[in-house]
Amino acid sequence: MTILRAIRLVLMALPFLIFPNAHGQDASADIPALVQSMGQASLKELGQIVTDLAATGDTSVVPALQALADGTLYADKTSGLVAIQRGAAYVDPVSGEAIDPAEGADFARIRINNSLRRDVSVAVSGMTLMSESAATRLSAANAFMAKPDPAILPLLDEAIAEETDANVLKAMQTARAVTILASDDASIDDKSAAVPQVAANAGRAAITILTGALNSAPEELRPTIQSALAGLEQERAVWGALQNVWFGISLGSVLLLAAIGLAITFGVMGVINMAHGEMVMLGAYTTFMVQLVIRQNFPGLLDYSLLIALPCAFLVTGAIGVGIERGVIRWLYGRPLETLLATWGISLILQQTVRSIFGPTNQMVIAPTWMSGSTEFFGLSITYGRFWIVIFALIVFFMLLLVLNRTPLGLQMRAVTQNRRMASAMGIRTPFVDAMTFGLGSGIAGLAGVALTQIDNISPNLGQNYIIDSFMVVVFGGVGNLWGTLVGALTLGVANKFLEPYAGAVLGKILILVLIILFIQRRPRGLFALKGRAVEQ
């Protein structure tokens, strides 16, 4: 860039750098006329129009200037009408209102060259950097960071000198550092000073920016960039490990929801319930039906469909669980192998019933808006869906603890777990406790199905994907111990996520199973042993 060109760019920006909020009524009144004059202007005249528009300091001209640079500003060859093309429609460049072109209108793109495009970029940069809105200034600084242009350095310096918002100032300083690294005219000292600024504040883009700078850096600058890159790689490794921990917690929360109902059923009743996965599946299909009814009859409640589905899924699966216990399982106590075969047969019946009603194809539940999207927390990427599932799993866990420790039913369940015969002798109706326990465990599995609709497809085979993992969690944590189930679910979830990158998903699960088998050889009753009927017998 020549000295004369730099002077010209600075002079273009001066009106809104010195008087960012000042634009006279006459200039503002001429804006629509200036924009419309672009349709018949030559390249030289376009340059003068851009300068005149920039001199107004009015941010309403930014869409027109940006459209000119992006190639979306069009003019009708007949009438000279200027409009911005958005898809198949045209809008007014100043007001943004839709335009209905006259019949026979023939719009053609207003063409510019690279020199004029750079002038437009500088003009837009100056107005956005000096906007009254801090959000606009921050967005402009981030845009300059993504596309550094040495021509805007004078504007950045002026904006930095006047900036009062700490976050915007930091972004502007980082954009300036990135721009200096991309400039051929900057000195080695300036570039050396810019490297730590980029490394500290450019976020995830820092490695890409510094790697690109390293490829064209002179020898005396290379050690500085390489040192910064080494530090960033170490930092990324740490955040990568923390990201895996978060993924493991997220997976662990799903395992916890799927296993927690099985933990109390297995712990109190000693029943190996192979139909537990189908309770999860029925909870998911209940959620699908609730959302279908809401979508067809009460669309305004769609964002609350999951909240409405929670009690419905709990009641449906809980009632089915009580029916299974009263109809089948109560006749098989003391015969674990026959119980296993009976519940396996029930699982096949439930799968085929659902397949006959809903078909074999996958169904989908629409995620509510408050569970859509993601956010950045320092170096972690957190999706809202997974975040709320973790919170939901913890709420269910602590509510179940409250039921077991602070309600008459919970007291009776703990009494039956510790000594069934003594509990019966003390007047506790153990058949009633068994039915309520099985219903409670099945209801919680239904709640797990509601959560799984947000991360998995709904199909008749949904429960089969989690039944084996659920048994592993229960056995590893300690049969009947809720705290053991929590620790076991989170431990297995984190271990899975750390093994998957090296061993793959299938081999990782096999390794987890082998490790659990070896662990059970040393501690047959799991991490947190709990005395119960299954142990006594």
Coordinates of C-alpha atoms in Angstrom, one line a residue:
M1 CA 0.0 0.0 0.0
T2 CA 1.4 3.4 -1.0
I3 CA 1.7 6.4 1.3
L4 CA -0.8 8.3 -0.8
R5 CA -3.4 5.4 -0.7
A6 CA -3.0 5.2 3.1
I7 CA -3.6 8.9 3.4
R8 CA -6.7 8.6 1.3
L9 CA -8.1 5.8 3.4
V10 CA -7.6 7.8 6.6
L11 CA -9.2 10.9 5.1
M12 CA -12.2 8.8 4.1
A13 CA -12.6 7.6 7.7
L14 CA -12.0 11.0 9.4
P15 CA -15.6 12.3 9.3
F16 CA -16.9 9.4 11.4
L17 CA -13.7 8.9 13.5
I18 CA -13.8 12.5 14.7
F19 CA -17.6 12.9 14.8
P20 CA -19.0 9.4 15.0
N21 CA -22.5 10.4 15.9
A22 CA -22.7 13.6 13.9
H23 CA -24.3 13.7 10.5
G24 CA -26.2 16.7 9.3
Q25 CA -29.8 16.6 8.2
D26 CA -28.9 17.6 4.7
A27 CA -26.4 14.7 4.3
S28 CA -28.9 12.2 5.7
A29 CA -31.6 13.5 3.4
D30 CA -29.3 12.9 0.4
I31 CA -28.6 9.3 1.3
P32 CA -31.4 7.7 -0.7
A33 CA -30.5 9.9 -3.7
L34 CA -26.8 9.0 -3.4
V35 CA -27.6 5.3 -3.2
Q36 CA -29.9 5.4 -6.2
S37 CA -27.3 7.3 -8.2
M38 CA -25.0 4.2 -8.0
G39 CA -27.1 2.5 -10.7
Q40 CA -25.9 4.8 -13.6
A41 CA -22.4 5.7 -12.1
S42 CA -19.0 4.9 -13.6
L43 CA -16.3 3.3 -11.4
K44 CA -14.8 6.8 -10.7
E45 CA -18.2 8.2 -9.8
L46 CA -18.9 5.1 -7.6
G47 CA -15.7 5.9 -5.7
Q48 CA -16.9 9.5 -5.0
I49 CA -20.4 8.2 -4.0
V50 CA -18.8 5.8 -1.5
T51 CA -16.8 8.7 -0.1
D52 CA -19.8 10.9 0.2
L53 CA -21.9 8.1 1.9
A54 CA -19.0 7.5 4.3
A55 CA -18.8 11.2 5.1
T56 CA -22.4 11.2 6.3
G57 CA -21.4 9.0 9.2
D58 CA -24.9 7.5 9.1
T59 CA -24.9 3.7 9.7
S60 CA -28.0 3.3 7.6
V61 CA -25.8 3.3 4.5
V62 CA -23.8 0.2 5.7
P63 CA -26.2 -2.4 4.1
A64 CA -25.9 -0.7 0.8
L65 CA -22.1 -0.4 0.9
Q66 CA -21.8 -4.0 2.2
A67 CA -24.0 -5.2 -0.6
L68 CA -21.9 -3.3 -3.1
A69 CA -18.8 -5.0 -1.9
D70 CA -20.5 -8.5 -1.7
G71 CA -21.9 -8.2 -5.2
T72 CA -25.6 -8.3 -4.2
L73 CA -26.4 -4.6 -5.1
Y74 CA -28.4 -4.5 -8.4
A75 CA -29.7 -1.8 -10.7
D76 CA -32.6 -1.9 -13.1
K77 CA -31.2 -1.2 -16.6
T78 CA -34.3 0.6 -17.6
S79 CA -35.3 2.8 -14.6
G80 CA -31.9 2.8 -12.8
L81 CA -33.7 1.6 -9.6
V82 CA -31.1 0.3 -7.1
A83 CA -31.9 -2.7 -4.8
I84 CA -30.3 -5.4 -2.7
Q85 CA -30.9 -8.9 -3.9
R86 CA -31.9 -11.4 -1.1
G87 CA -32.7 -14.7 -2.6
A88 CA -35.4 -14.2 -5.3
A89 CA -36.6 -10.9 -3.8
Y90 CA -35.3 -7.3 -3.8
V91 CA -35.2 -4.9 -0.9
D92 CA -34.6 -1.1 -0.6
P93 CA -30.9 -0.5 0.2
V94 CA -31.7 2.1 2.9
S95 CA -35.0 1.2 4.5
G96 CA -34.7 -2.6 4.0
E97 CA -38.3 -2.8 2.9
A98 CA -39.3 -5.2 0.1
I99 CA -39.5 -3.8 -3.4
D100 CA -42.0 -4.9 -6.0
P101 CA -40.2 -4.3 -9.3
A102 CA -42.1 -3.0 -12.3
E103 CA -43.1 -5.5 -15.0
G104 CA -40.2 -6.1 -17.4
A105 CA -37.6 -4.9 -14.9
D106 CA -34.1 -6.1 -15.9
F107 CA -31.8 -6.0 -12.9
A108 CA -28.0 -6.3 -13.4
R109 CA -25.3 -6.4 -10.7
I110 CA -23.4 -3.2 -10.1
R111 CA -19.8 -4.1 -10.7
I112 CA -16.8 -2.8 -8.9
N113 CA -13.1 -3.4 -8.9
N114 CA -10.7 -4.5 -6.1
S115 CA -9.6 -1.0 -5.3
L116 CA -13.2 0.2 -4.8
R117 CA -14.0 -2.9 -2.9
R118 CA -11.2 -2.1 -0.4
D119 CA -12.4 1.5 -0.1
V120 CA -15.9 0.2 0.7
S121 CA -14.5 -2.2 3.3
V122 CA -12.6 0.7 5.0
A123 CA -15.7 2.9 5.0
V124 CA -17.9 0.1 6.5
S125 CA -15.2 -0.7 9.0
G126 CA -15.0 2.9 10.2
M127 CA -18.7 3.2 10.7
T128 CA -19.1 -0.1 12.5
L129 CA -16.0 0.5 14.7
M130 CA -17.5 3.8 15.8
S131 CA -21.1 2.6 16.2
E132 CA -23.0 3.6 19.3
S133 CA -23.8 0.0 20.0
A134 CA -21.1 -2.0 21.8
A135 CA -22.4 -5.2 20.2
T136 CA -21.9 -3.7 16.7
R137 CA -18.3 -2.6 17.6
L138 CA -17.6 -6.1 19.0
S139 CA -18.9 -7.8 15.9
A140 CA -16.8 -5.5 13.7
A141 CA -13.7 -6.2 15.7
N142 CA -14.3 -10.0 15.4
A143 CA -14.9 -9.6 11.7
F144 CA -11.5 -7.9 11.3
M145 CA -9.9 -10.7 13.3
A146 CA -11.3 -13.2 10.8
K147 CA -10.3 -11.2 7.8
P148 CA -7.3 -9.0 8.7
D149 CA -6.7 -6.1 6.4
P150 CA -3.6 -3.8 7.0
A151 CA -5.6 -0.9 5.4
I152 CA -7.8 -0.7 8.5
L153 CA -4.9 -0.4 11.0
P154 CA -5.3 3.5 11.3
L155 CA -9.0 3.0 12.0
L156 CA -8.3 0.4 14.6
D157 CA -5.8 2.6 16.3
E158 CA -8.3 5.5 16.4
A159 CA -11.1 3.2 17.7
I160 CA -8.9 1.6 20.4
A161 CA -7.9 5.1 21.6
E162 CA -11.6 6.0 22.2
E163 CA -13.0 2.6 23.3
T164 CA -14.4 2.4 26.9
D165 CA -15.9 -1.1 26.9
A166 CA -13.4 -3.6 28.2
N167 CA -14.6 -6.6 26.2
V168 CA -14.7 -4.6 22.9
L169 CA -11.3 -3.1 23.7
K170 CA -9.8 -6.5 24.1
A171 CA -11.3 -7.7 20.8
M172 CA -10.1 -4.6 19.0
Q173 CA -6.6 -5.1 20.4
T174 CA -6.6 -8.7 19.3
A175 CA -7.8 -7.7 15.9
R176 CA -5.0 -5.2 15.6
A177 CA -2.4 -7.9 16.6
V178 CA -3.8 -10.3 14.0
T179 CA -3.7 -7.6 11.4
I180 CA -0.1 -6.7 12.2
L181 CA 0.9 -10.4 11.8
A182 CA -0.7 -10.4 8.4
S183 CA 0.9 -7.1 7.3
D184 CA 4.1 -7.1 5.2
D185 CA 4.9 -3.6 6.3
A186 CA 5.0 -4.2 10.1
S187 CA 8.3 -4.4 11.8
I188 CA 9.7 -7.6 13.5
D189 CA 9.3 -5.9 16.9
D190 CA 5.7 -5.1 16.3
K191 CA 5.0 -8.7 15.1
S192 CA 6.9 -10.1 18.1
A193 CA 4.7 -8.0 20.4
A194 CA 1.5 -9.2 18.6
V195 CA 2.2 -12.9 18.9
P196 CA 1.4 -13.2 22.7
Q197 CA -1.6 -11.0 22.2
V198 CA -3.0 -13.4 19.6
A199 CA -2.1 -16.5 21.6
A200 CA -3.8 -15.1 24.7
N201 CA -7.0 -13.7 23.3
A202 CA -7.7 -15.2 19.8
G203 CA -9.4 -18.3 21.3
R204 CA -9.6 -21.4 19.2
A205 CA -8.5 -19.5 16.1
A206 CA -5.1 -18.6 17.7
I207 CA -3.4 -21.9 16.5
T208 CA -4.6 -21.4 13.0
I209 CA -3.6 -17.7 12.9
L210 CA -0.1 -18.4 14.3
T211 CA 0.5 -21.4 12.1
G212 CA -0.4 -19.3 9.0
A213 CA 1.9 -16.6 10.3
L214 CA 4.7 -19.1 10.8
N215 CA 4.7 -20.3 7.2
S216 CA 5.7 -16.8 6.0
A217 CA 7.5 -15.5 9.1
P218 CA 11.2 -14.4 8.9
E219 CA 13.7 -16.5 10.8
E220 CA 14.1 -14.1 13.7
L221 CA 10.3 -14.2 14.3
R222 CA 10.0 -18.0 14.1
P223 CA 11.1 -18.9 17.6
T224 CA 8.6 -16.5 19.2
I225 CA 5.7 -18.0 17.1
Q226 CA 6.9 -21.6 17.8
S227 CA 7.1 -21.0 21.5
A228 CA 3.5 -19.6 21.5
L229 CA 2.3 -22.5 19.5
A230 CA 3.8 -25.0 21.9
G231 CA 2.1 -23.3 24.8
L232 CA -1.2 -23.4 22.9
E233 CA -0.8 -27.1 22.1
Q234 CA -0.4 -27.9 25.7
E235 CA -3.4 -25.8 26.7
R236 CA -5.4 -27.4 24.0
A237 CA -4.4 -30.9 25.3
V238 CA -5.7 -29.9 28.8
W239 CA -9.0 -28.5 27.4
G240 CA -9.3 -31.6 25.2
A241 CA -9.0 -33.8 28.3
L242 CA -11.6 -31.6 30.1
Q243 CA -13.9 -31.9 27.1
N244 CA -13.6 -35.7 27.3
V245 CA -14.5 -35.5 30.9
W246 CA -17.6 -33.4 30.1
F247 CA -18.6 -35.9 27.3
G248 CA -18.1 -38.7 29.9
I249 CA -20.3 -37.0 32.4
S250 CA -22.9 -36.5 29.7
L251 CA -22.8 -40.2 28.8
G252 CA -22.7 -41.1 32.5
S253 CA -25.9 -39.1 33.1
V254 CA -27.7 -41.1 30.4
L255 CA -26.4 -44.4 31.9
L256 CA -27.5 -43.1 35.4
L257 CA -31.0 -42.5 34.2
A258 CA -31.2 -45.9 32.5
A259 CA -29.7 -47.8 35.4
I260 CA -31.1 -46.1 38.5
G261 CA -34.5 -47.8 38.2
L262 CA -32.8 -51.1 37.7
A263 CA -30.6 -50.5 40.8
I264 CA -33.6 -50.3 43.2
T265 CA -35.5 -53.1 41.5
F266 CA -32.5 -55.5 41.5
G267 CA -31.4 -54.4 45.0
V268 CA -34.8 -54.7 46.8
M269 CA -36.3 -57.6 44.8
G270 CA -33.3 -59.5 43.5
V271 CA -35.0 -59.7 40.1
I272 CA -32.9 -59.7 37.0
N273 CA -35.3 -57.6 34.9
M274 CA -34.4 -58.0 31.2
A275 CA -37.5 -56.0 30.2
H276 CA -36.1 -52.8 31.9
G277 CA -34.8 -51.5 28.6
E278 CA -38.3 -51.8 27.2
M279 CA -39.6 -49.5 30.0
V280 CA -37.1 -46.9 28.7
M281 CA -38.4 -47.5 25.1
L282 CA -42.0 -47.1 26.3
G283 CA -41.1 -43.8 28.0
A284 CA -39.7 -42.6 24.7
Y285 CA -42.8 -43.6 22.7
T286 CA -45.0 -41.9 25.4
T287 CA -43.0 -38.7 24.8
F288 CA -43.6 -39.1 21.1
M289 CA -47.3 -39.5 21.5
V290 CA -47.6 -36.6 23.9
Q291 CA -45.8 -34.3 21.5
L292 CA -47.9 -35.6 18.6
V293 CA -51.1 -34.6 20.4
I294 CA -49.7 -31.2 21.4
R295 CA -48.4 -30.5 17.9
Q296 CA -51.8 -31.3 16.3
N297 CA -54.1 -29.7 19.0
F298 CA -52.0 -27.2 21.1
P299 CA -49.1 -26.0 19.0
G300 CA -48.4 -23.1 21.4
L301 CA -47.4 -25.7 24.1
L302 CA -44.8 -27.4 21.9
D303 CA -41.9 -25.9 23.8
Y304 CA -43.3 -27.5 27.0
S305 CA -44.0 -30.9 25.5
L306 CA -41.1 -32.6 27.3
L307 CA -42.2 -31.2 30.6
I308 CA -45.7 -32.5 30.0
A309 CA -44.4 -35.9 28.9
L310 CA -42.4 -36.5 32.1
P311 CA -45.4 -37.3 34.4
C312 CA -47.1 -39.1 31.6
A313 CA -44.1 -41.4 30.9
F314 CA -43.7 -42.0 34.6
L315 CA -47.3 -43.0 35.1
V316 CA -47.5 -45.2 32.0
T317 CA -44.3 -47.2 32.5
G318 CA -44.9 -47.3 36.3
A319 CA -48.4 -48.8 35.7
I320 CA -47.0 -51.3 33.2
G321 CA -44.3 -52.2 35.7
V322 CA -46.8 -52.9 38.5
G323 CA -48.8 -55.1 36.1
I324 CA -45.7 -57.1 35.1
E325 CA -44.8 -57.6 38.7
R326 CA -48.3 -58.6 39.8
G327 CA -49.0 -60.7 36.7
V328 CA -45.7 -62.6 36.2
I329 CA -42.8 -61.9 38.5
R330 CA -44.5 -62.4 41.9
W331 CA -44.9 -66.1 41.0
L332 CA -41.2 -66.5 40.3
Y333 CA -39.4 -65.1 43.4
G334 CA -36.5 -67.3 44.5
R335 CA -36.0 -68.6 40.9
P336 CA -33.6 -66.0 39.3
L337 CA -33.1 -68.0 36.1
E338 CA -36.8 -68.3 35.4
T339 CA -37.3 -64.6 36.2
L340 CA -34.6 -63.7 33.7
L341 CA -36.2 -65.9 31.0
A342 CA -39.7 -64.5 31.8
T343 CA -38.7 -60.9 31.7
W344 CA -36.7 -61.5 28.5
G345 CA -39.9 -63.0 26.9
I346 CA -41.8 -59.9 28.2
S347 CA -39.3 -57.6 26.5
L348 CA -39.8 -59.4 23.2
I349 CA -43.6 -59.1 23.5
L350 CA -43.3 -55.4 24.3
Q351 CA -41.0 -54.8 21.3
Q352 CA -43.3 -56.6 18.9
T353 CA -46.3 -54.8 20.3
V354 CA -44.7 -51.4 19.8
R355 CA -43.5 -52.5 16.3
S356 CA -47.0 -53.5 15.3
I357 CA -48.5 -50.2 16.5
F358 CA -45.9 -47.7 15.4
G359 CA -44.0 -49.6 12.8
P360 CA -40.3 -50.5 12.6
T361 CA -39.2 -47.1 11.4
N362 CA -37.5 -44.6 13.7
Q363 CA -39.7 -41.8 15.2
M364 CA -38.4 -38.3 16.1
V365 CA -39.2 -35.9 19.0
I366 CA -38.6 -32.2 18.2
A367 CA -36.3 -30.6 20.6
P368 CA -37.7 -27.5 22.4
T369 CA -36.0 -24.2 21.7
W370 CA -34.5 -24.1 25.2
M371 CA -32.6 -27.4 24.5
S372 CA -31.3 -26.3 21.1
G373 CA -27.9 -24.9 20.3
S374 CA -24.7 -24.8 22.3
T375 CA -22.4 -22.4 24.2
E376 CA -18.7 -22.0 24.9
F377 CA -17.5 -22.2 28.5
F378 CA -13.9 -21.1 28.4
G379 CA -12.4 -23.9 26.2
L380 CA -15.4 -26.3 26.5
S381 CA -18.2 -26.7 24.0
I382 CA -21.5 -27.5 25.8
T383 CA -24.7 -28.3 24.0
Y384 CA -27.8 -27.3 25.8
G385 CA -29.5 -30.6 25.2
R386 CA -26.8 -32.6 27.0
F387 CA -26.5 -30.0 29.7
W388 CA -30.2 -30.2 30.6
I389 CA -30.0 -34.0 30.6
V390 CA -27.2 -33.9 33.1
I391 CA -29.2 -31.6 35.3
F392 CA -32.3 -33.8 34.9
A393 CA -30.4 -36.9 35.8
L394 CA -29.2 -35.3 39.0
I395 CA -32.7 -34.1 39.9
V396 CA -34.1 -37.6 39.5
F397 CA -31.3 -39.1 41.5
F398 CA -31.8 -36.7 44.5
M399 CA -35.6 -37.0 44.3
L400 CA -35.2 -40.8 44.5
L401 CA -32.9 -40.4 47.5
L402 CA -35.5 -38.2 49.1
V403 CA -38.2 -40.9 48.5
L404 CA -36.1 -43.7 49.9
N405 CA -34.9 -41.8 53.0
R406 CA -37.9 -39.5 53.8
T407 CA -41.1 -41.4 53.0
P408 CA -42.9 -44.4 54.5
L409 CA -42.5 -46.3 51.3
G410 CA -38.8 -45.7 51.2
L411 CA -38.5 -46.9 54.8
Q412 CA -40.4 -50.1 54.0
M413 CA -38.2 -50.6 50.9
R414 CA -35.0 -50.3 52.9
A415 CA -36.4 -52.6 55.6
V416 CA -37.2 -55.3 52.9
T417 CA -33.8 -54.8 51.4
Q418 CA -32.0 -55.4 54.7
N419 CA -34.1 -58.3 56.0
R420 CA -37.2 -59.4 54.1
R421 CA -38.4 -61.9 56.7
M422 CA -38.0 -59.5 59.7
A423 CA -39.8 -56.8 57.7
S424 CA -42.7 -59.2 57.0
A425 CA -42.8 -60.2 60.7
M426 CA -43.0 -56.5 61.7
G427 CA -46.2 -56.1 59.6
I428 CA -44.8 -54.7 56.4
R429 CA -46.7 -55.9 53.4
T430 CA -43.8 -57.2 51.3
P431 CA -45.9 -58.0 48.2
F432 CA -47.1 -54.4 48.2
V433 CA -43.5 -53.1 48.6
D434 CA -42.4 -55.4 45.8
A435 CA -45.1 -54.1 43.4
M436 CA -44.4 -50.4 44.3
T437 CA -40.7 -50.9 44.0
F438 CA -41.0 -52.5 40.6
G439 CA -43.4 -49.7 39.5
L440 CA -41.1 -47.0 40.8
G441 CA -38.1 -48.6 39.0
S442 CA -40.1 -48.9 35.8
G443 CA -41.4 -45.3 36.1
I444 CA -37.9 -44.0 36.4
A445 CA -36.9 -46.0 33.3
G446 CA -39.8 -44.1 31.6
L447 CA -38.2 -40.8 32.6
A448 CA -34.9 -42.0 31.1
G449 CA -36.8 -42.6 27.9
V450 CA -38.0 -39.0 27.9
A451 CA -34.4 -37.8 28.1
L452 CA -33.2 -40.2 25.5
T453 CA -35.6 -38.8 22.9
Q454 CA -33.2 -35.8 22.7
I455 CA -30.1 -37.8 21.9
D456 CA -31.2 -41.0 20.2
N457 CA -33.7 -42.2 17.6
I458 CA -37.0 -43.7 19.0
S459 CA -37.3 -47.3 17.8
P460 CA -38.6 -50.6 19.2
N461 CA -35.0 -51.6 19.9
L462 CA -34.1 -48.4 21.8
G463 CA -33.9 -50.1 25.2
Q464 CA -31.6 -52.9 24.0
N465 CA -28.9 -50.3 23.5
Y466 CA -28.8 -49.5 27.2
I467 CA -29.8 -52.7 29.1
I468 CA -26.3 -54.2 29.1
D469 CA -24.7 -50.9 30.1
S470 CA -27.3 -50.5 32.9
F471 CA -26.4 -53.9 34.4
M472 CA -22.7 -53.1 34.2
V473 CA -23.3 -49.8 36.1
V474 CA -25.4 -51.5 38.8
V475 CA -23.0 -54.4 39.3
F476 CA -19.9 -52.1 39.3
G477 CA -21.4 -49.5 41.7
G478 CA -22.9 -52.0 44.1
V479 CA -26.3 -53.7 43.9
G480 CA -29.1 -51.6 45.4
N481 CA -26.8 -48.7 46.3
L482 CA -27.9 -45.4 44.7
W483 CA -24.6 -43.6 45.4
G484 CA -22.7 -46.6 43.9
T485 CA -24.9 -46.3 40.8
L486 CA -24.1 -42.6 40.5
V487 CA -20.4 -43.2 40.9
G488 CA -20.4 -46.2 38.6
A489 CA -22.4 -44.4 35.8
L490 CA -20.1 -41.4 35.8
T491 CA -16.9 -43.6 36.0
L492 CA -18.0 -45.8 33.1
G493 CA -19.1 -42.8 31.1
V494 CA -15.8 -41.0 31.5
A495 CA -13.7 -44.2 30.9
N496 CA -15.7 -44.9 27.7
K497 CA -14.9 -41.4 26.3
F498 CA -11.2 -41.7 27.1
L499 CA -10.9 -45.2 25.5
E500 CA -13.0 -44.5 22.4
P501 CA -10.4 -42.3 20.6
Y502 CA -7.8 -45.0 21.0
A503 CA -9.7 -48.3 20.8
G504 CA -12.9 -47.3 19.0
A505 CA -16.5 -47.5 20.3
V506 CA -17.0 -51.3 20.2
L507 CA -13.5 -52.3 21.4
G508 CA -13.8 -49.6 24.1
K509 CA -17.0 -51.2 25.5
I510 CA -15.3 -54.6 25.4
L511 CA -12.4 -53.3 27.4
I512 CA -14.7 -51.7 29.9
L513 CA -16.5 -55.1 30.3
V514 CA -13.2 -56.9 30.8
L515 CA -12.1 -54.3 33.4
I516 CA -15.4 -54.7 35.3
I517 CA -15.1 -58.5 35.3
L518 CA -11.6 -58.2 36.8
F519 CA -12.8 -55.7 39.3
I520 CA -15.7 -57.9 40.4
Q521 CA -13.3 -60.7 41.0
R522 CA -11.7 -58.6 43.7
R523 CA -14.9 -56.9 45.0
P524 CA -17.8 -59.2 44.2
R525 CA -20.3 -56.8 45.8
G526 CA -19.2 -53.7 43.8
L527 CA -17.8 -50.4 44.8
F528 CA -20.4 -49.7 47.6
A529 CA -21.7 -53.0 49.0
L530 CA -25.2 -53.0 50.4
K531 CA -26.7 -55.8 52.4
G532 CA -29.9 -57.1 50.8
R533 CA -31.9 -60.2 50.1
A534 CA -29.9 -61.2 47.1
V535 CA -26.7 -61.2 49.2
E536 CA -28.3 -63.2 52.0
Q537 CA -29.4 -65.9 49.8

